[in-house]
Short mmCIF file of C-alpha atoms and ligand atoms in Angstrom, two decimals:
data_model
loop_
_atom_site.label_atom_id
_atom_site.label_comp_id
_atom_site.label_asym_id
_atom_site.label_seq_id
_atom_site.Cartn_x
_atom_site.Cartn_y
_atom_site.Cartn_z
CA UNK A 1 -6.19 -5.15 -20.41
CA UNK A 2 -6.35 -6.34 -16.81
CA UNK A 3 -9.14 -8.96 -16.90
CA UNK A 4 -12.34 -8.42 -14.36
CA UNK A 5 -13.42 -11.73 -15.24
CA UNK A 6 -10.27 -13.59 -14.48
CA UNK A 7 -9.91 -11.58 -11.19
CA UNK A 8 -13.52 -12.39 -9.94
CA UNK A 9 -12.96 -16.30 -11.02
CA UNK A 10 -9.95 -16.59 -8.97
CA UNK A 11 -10.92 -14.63 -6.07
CA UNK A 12 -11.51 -16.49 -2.50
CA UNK A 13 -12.07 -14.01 -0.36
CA UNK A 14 -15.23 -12.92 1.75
CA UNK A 15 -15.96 -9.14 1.12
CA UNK A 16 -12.83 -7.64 -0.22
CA UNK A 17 -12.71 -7.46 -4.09
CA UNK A 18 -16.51 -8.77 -3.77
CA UNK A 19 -17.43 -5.64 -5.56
CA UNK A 20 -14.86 -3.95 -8.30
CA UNK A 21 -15.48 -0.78 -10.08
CA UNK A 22 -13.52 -1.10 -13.27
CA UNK A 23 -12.40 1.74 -15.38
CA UNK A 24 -10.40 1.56 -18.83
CA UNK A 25 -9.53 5.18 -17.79
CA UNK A 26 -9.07 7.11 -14.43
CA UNK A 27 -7.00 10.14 -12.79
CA UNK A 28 -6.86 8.11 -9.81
CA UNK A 29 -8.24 5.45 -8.08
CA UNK A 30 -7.98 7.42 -4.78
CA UNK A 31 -9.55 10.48 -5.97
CA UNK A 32 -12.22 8.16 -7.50
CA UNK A 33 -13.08 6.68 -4.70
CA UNK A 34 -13.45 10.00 -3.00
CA UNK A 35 -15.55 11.79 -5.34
CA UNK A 36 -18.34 9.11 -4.87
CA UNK A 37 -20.70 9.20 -2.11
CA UNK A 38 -20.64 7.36 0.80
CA UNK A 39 -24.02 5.26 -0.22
CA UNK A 40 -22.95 4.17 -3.35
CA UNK A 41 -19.55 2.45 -1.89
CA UNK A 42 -19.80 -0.62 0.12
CA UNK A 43 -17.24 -2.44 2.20
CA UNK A 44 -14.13 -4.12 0.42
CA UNK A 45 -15.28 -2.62 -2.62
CA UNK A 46 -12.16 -1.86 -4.83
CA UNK A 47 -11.74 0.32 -7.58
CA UNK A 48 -9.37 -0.33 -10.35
CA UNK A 49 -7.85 1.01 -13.69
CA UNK A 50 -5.45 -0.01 -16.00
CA UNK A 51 -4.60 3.37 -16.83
CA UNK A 52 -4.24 6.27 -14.22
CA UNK A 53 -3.40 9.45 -15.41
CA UNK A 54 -3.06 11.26 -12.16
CA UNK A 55 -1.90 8.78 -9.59
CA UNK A 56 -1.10 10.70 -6.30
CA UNK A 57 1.65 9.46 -4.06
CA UNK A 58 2.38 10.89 -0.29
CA UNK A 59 2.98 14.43 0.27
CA UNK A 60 1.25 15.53 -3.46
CA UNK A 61 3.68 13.25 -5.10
CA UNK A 62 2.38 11.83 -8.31
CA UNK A 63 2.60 8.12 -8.95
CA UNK A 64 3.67 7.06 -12.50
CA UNK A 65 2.37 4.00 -13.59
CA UNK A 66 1.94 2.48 -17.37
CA UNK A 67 -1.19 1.01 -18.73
CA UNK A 68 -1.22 -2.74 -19.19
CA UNK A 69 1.68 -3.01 -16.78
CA UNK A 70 1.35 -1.79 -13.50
CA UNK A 71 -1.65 -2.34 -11.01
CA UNK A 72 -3.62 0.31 -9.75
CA UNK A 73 -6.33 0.51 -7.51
CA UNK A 74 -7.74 1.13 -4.31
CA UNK A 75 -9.65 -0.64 -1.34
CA UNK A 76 -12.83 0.93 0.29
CA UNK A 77 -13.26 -0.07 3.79
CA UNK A 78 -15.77 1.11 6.58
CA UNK A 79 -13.16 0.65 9.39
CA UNK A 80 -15.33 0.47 12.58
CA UNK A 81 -12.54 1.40 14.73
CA UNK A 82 -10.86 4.19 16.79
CA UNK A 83 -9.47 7.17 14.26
CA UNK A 84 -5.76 6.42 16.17
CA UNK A 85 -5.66 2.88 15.31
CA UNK A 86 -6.31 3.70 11.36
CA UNK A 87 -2.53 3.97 10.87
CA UNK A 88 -2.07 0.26 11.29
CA UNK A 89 -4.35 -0.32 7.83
CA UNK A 90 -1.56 0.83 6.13
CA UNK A 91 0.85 -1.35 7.71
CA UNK A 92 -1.06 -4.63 7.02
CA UNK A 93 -1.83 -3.17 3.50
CA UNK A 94 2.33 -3.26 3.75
CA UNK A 95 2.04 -7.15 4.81
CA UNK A 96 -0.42 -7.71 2.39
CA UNK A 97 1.76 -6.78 -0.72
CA UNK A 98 4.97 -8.24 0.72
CA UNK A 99 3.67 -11.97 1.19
CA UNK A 100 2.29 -11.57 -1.90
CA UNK A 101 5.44 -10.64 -3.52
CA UNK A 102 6.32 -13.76 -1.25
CA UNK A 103 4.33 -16.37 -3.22
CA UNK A 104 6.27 -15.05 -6.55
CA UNK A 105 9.39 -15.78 -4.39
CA UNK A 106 10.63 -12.27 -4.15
CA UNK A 107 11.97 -10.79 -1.11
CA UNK A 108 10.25 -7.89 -0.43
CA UNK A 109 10.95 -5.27 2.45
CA UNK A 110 9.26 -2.79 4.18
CA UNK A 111 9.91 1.02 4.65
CA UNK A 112 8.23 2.95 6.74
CA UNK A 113 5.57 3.95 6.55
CA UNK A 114 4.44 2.87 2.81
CA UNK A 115 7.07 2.08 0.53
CA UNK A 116 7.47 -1.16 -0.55
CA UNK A 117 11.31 -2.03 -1.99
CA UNK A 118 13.45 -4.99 -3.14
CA UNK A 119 17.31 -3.81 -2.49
CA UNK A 120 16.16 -0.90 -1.78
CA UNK A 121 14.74 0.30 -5.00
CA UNK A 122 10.75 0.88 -4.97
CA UNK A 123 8.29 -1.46 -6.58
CA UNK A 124 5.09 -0.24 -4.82
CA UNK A 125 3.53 1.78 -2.82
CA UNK A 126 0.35 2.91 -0.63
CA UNK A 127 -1.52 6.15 -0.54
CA UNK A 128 -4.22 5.44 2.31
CA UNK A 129 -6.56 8.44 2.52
CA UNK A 130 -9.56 8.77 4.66
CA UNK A 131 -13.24 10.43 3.82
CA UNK A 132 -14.29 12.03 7.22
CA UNK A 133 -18.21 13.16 7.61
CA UNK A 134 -19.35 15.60 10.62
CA UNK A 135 -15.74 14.90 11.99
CA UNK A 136 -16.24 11.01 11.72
CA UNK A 137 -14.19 9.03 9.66
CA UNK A 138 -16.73 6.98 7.35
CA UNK A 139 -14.62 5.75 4.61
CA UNK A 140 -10.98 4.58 4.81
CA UNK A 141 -9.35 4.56 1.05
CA UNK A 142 -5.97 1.60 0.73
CA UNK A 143 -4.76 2.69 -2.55
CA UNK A 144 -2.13 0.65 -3.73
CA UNK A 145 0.25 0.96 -6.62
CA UNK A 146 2.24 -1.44 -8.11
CA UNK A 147 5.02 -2.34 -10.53
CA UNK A 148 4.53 -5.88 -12.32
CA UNK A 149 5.51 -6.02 -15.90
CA UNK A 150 7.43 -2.67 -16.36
CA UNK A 151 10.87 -2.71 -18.09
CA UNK A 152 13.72 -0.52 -16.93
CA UNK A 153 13.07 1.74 -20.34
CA UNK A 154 9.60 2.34 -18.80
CA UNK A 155 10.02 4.26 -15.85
CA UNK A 156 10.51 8.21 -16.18
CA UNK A 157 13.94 9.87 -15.89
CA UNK A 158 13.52 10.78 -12.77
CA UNK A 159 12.64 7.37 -11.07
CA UNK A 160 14.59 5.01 -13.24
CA UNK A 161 17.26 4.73 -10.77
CA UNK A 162 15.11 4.06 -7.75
CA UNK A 163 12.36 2.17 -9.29
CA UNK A 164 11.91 -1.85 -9.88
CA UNK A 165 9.57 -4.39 -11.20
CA UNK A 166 8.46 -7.65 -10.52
CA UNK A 167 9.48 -8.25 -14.63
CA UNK A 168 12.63 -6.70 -13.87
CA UNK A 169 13.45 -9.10 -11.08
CA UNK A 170 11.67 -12.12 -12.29
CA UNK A 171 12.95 -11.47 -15.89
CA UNK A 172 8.90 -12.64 -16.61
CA UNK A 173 5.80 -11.07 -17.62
CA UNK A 174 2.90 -11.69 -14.63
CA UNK A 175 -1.00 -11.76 -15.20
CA UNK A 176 -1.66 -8.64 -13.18
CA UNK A 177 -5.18 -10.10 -12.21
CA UNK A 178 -3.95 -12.89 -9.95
CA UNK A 179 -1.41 -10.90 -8.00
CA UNK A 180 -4.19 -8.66 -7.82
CA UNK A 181 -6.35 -11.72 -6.42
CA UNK A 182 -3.95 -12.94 -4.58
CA UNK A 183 -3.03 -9.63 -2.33
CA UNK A 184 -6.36 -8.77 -1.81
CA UNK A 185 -7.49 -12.10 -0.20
CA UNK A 186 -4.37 -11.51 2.00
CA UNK A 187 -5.17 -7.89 2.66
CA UNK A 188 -8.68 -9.46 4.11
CA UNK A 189 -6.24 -11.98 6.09
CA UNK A 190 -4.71 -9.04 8.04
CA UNK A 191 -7.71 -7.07 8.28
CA UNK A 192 -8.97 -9.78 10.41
CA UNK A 193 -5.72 -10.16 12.55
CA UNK A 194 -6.89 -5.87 13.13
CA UNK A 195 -7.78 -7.26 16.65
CA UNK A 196 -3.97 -8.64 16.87
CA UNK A 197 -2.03 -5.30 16.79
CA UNK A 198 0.97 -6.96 18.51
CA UNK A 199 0.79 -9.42 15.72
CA UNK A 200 0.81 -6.64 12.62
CA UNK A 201 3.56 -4.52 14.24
CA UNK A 202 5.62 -7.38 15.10
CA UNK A 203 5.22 -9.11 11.83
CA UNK A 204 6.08 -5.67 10.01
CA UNK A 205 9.12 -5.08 11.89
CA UNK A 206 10.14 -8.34 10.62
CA UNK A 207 9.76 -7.44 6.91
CA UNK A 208 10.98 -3.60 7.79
CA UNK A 209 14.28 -2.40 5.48
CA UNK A 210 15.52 -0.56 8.00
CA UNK A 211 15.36 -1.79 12.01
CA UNK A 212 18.06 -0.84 14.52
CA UNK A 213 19.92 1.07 11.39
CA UNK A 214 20.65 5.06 11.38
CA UNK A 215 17.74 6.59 9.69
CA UNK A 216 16.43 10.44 9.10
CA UNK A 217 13.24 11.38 8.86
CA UNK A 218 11.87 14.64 7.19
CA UNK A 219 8.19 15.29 9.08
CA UNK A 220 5.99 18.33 8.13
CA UNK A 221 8.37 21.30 9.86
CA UNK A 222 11.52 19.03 10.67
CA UNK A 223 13.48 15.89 10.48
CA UNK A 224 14.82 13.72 13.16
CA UNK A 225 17.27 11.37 12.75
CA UNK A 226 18.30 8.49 14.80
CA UNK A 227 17.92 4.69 15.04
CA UNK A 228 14.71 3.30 13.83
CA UNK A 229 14.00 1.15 17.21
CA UNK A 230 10.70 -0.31 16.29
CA UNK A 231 6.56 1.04 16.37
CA UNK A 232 4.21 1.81 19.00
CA UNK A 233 1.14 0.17 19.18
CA UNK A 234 -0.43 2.49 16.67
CA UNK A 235 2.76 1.98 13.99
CA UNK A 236 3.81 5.45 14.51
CA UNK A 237 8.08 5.30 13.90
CA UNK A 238 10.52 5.44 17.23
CA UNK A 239 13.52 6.97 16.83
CA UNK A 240 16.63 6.97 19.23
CA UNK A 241 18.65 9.57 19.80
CA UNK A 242 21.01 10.26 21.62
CA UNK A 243 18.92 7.78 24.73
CA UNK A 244 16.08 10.26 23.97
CA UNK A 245 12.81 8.32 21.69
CA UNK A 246 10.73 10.67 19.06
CA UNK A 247 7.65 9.49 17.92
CA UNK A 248 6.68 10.46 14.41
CA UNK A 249 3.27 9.59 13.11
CA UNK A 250 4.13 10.71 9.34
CA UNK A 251 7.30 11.67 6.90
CA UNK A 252 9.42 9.80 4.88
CA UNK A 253 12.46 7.83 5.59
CA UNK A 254 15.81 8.35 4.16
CA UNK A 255 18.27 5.50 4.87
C1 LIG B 301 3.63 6.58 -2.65
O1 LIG B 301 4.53 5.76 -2.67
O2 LIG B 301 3.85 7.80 -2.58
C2 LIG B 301 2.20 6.09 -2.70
C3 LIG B 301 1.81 5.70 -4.07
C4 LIG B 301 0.37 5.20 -4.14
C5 LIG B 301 -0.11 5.00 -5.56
C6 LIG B 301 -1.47 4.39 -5.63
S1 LIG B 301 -1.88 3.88 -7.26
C7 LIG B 301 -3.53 3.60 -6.78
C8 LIG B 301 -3.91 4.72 -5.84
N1 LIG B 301 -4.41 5.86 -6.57
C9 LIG B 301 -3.58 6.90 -6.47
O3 LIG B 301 -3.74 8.00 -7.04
N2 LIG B 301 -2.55 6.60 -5.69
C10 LIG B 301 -2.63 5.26 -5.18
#
């Protein structure tokens, strides 16, 4: 069982995590955190499980995770800022797991926009959703999934090829509740650097998997491929082509 009291011991941070809605049992965190109301959430509340039986990845994936072993949960914040900049949540949420995949000295990289790989096979990713009320966004959702303690034998057919652990690079079992500490206190680092864009989309590009290299793209009706040249100030993607840039504000990244 992931421990509530060992997370709230060992937490230092200011708001985020300051509240936790714990659940033996959930579909998904996401979808939790969506179904209740706006006055019964409060900022940096999180909402966790240590067994989702519905996860939701991008573009109505689903997200496989095993209790006991992988982390689960999602971040409720009240983002007072302008509906363009919201995309750059997810990239700090990005920072936020990669440093602290940093402290366990593994060398985490960033694909854009949410995917979170170690030589190129995925150990985590983020599903950031937002709650919008008479066309205002009220509630921005970070939900973030994790692989810690699976073995190879755990992950599905489909994903065992492309999938990874922190066990499975560590060769150790973690306590799930102080990586869980530990990236949400730096998740509240970043979200305080929010003022500092230049600072979150130049630090990104430093962790990204895939800078300067020959990338496609599938979007919504296409996919453009090109050189991944960097992010604009919002972390959309900018792809060169043929001395022509796209900007893509959502897909996913082939390599
Ligand atoms: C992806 O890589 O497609 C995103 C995966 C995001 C999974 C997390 S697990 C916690 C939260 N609840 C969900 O249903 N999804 C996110």
């Amino acid at each position: 069982m992931l421990s509530l009291e060992l997370i709230q011991s060992n937490l230092n941070t200011r708001y985020i995590g300051r509240s936790i809605l714990s659940f033996d049992e959930l579909d998904s965190t996401n979808s939790q955190a969506l179904r209740i109301p706006r006055s019964n959430l409060t900022n940096g509340l999180v909402i966790v499980t240590d067994k989702q039986t519905g996860g939701r990845g991008r573009r109505g994936n689903t997200w496989h995770s095993l209790p006991g072993k992988s982390l689960t949960f999602s971040v409720i914040l009240f983002p007072d800022v302008s509906p363009k900049t919201l995309g750059l949540f997810s990239l700090l949420a990005g920072l936020a797991v990669v440093e602290t995949m940093g402290e366990y000295n593994i060398d985490a990289k960033l694909k854009w926009p949410n995917d979170i790989v170690i030589f190129d096979k995925k150990i985590g990713g983020l599903l950031c959703e937002t709650k919008v009320t008479h066309n205002q966004v009220d509630v921005f959702i970070i939900g973030i999934g994790l692989n810690i303690n699976e073995d190879r034998i755990d992950f599905p057919e489909g994903i065992v090829d492309s999938a990874t652990s922190v066990k499975i690079i560590l060769n150790k079992t973690l306590e799930r509740a102080l990586v869980l500490t530990h990236l949400l206190s730096r998740l509240e680092k970043w979200i305080d650097h929010m003022q500092h864009k230049d600072k979150i989309i130049s630090t990104w590009l430093d962790h990204c998997a895939h800078l300067g290299q020959v990338i496609s793209v599938k979007t919504k009706d296409d996919t453009v491929s090109g050189i991944f040249s960097g992010l604009t100030k919002y972390g959309e993607a900018i792809i060169e082509s043929k001395g022509k840039e796209t900007i893509i504000s959502a897909g996913i990244i082939t390599i």
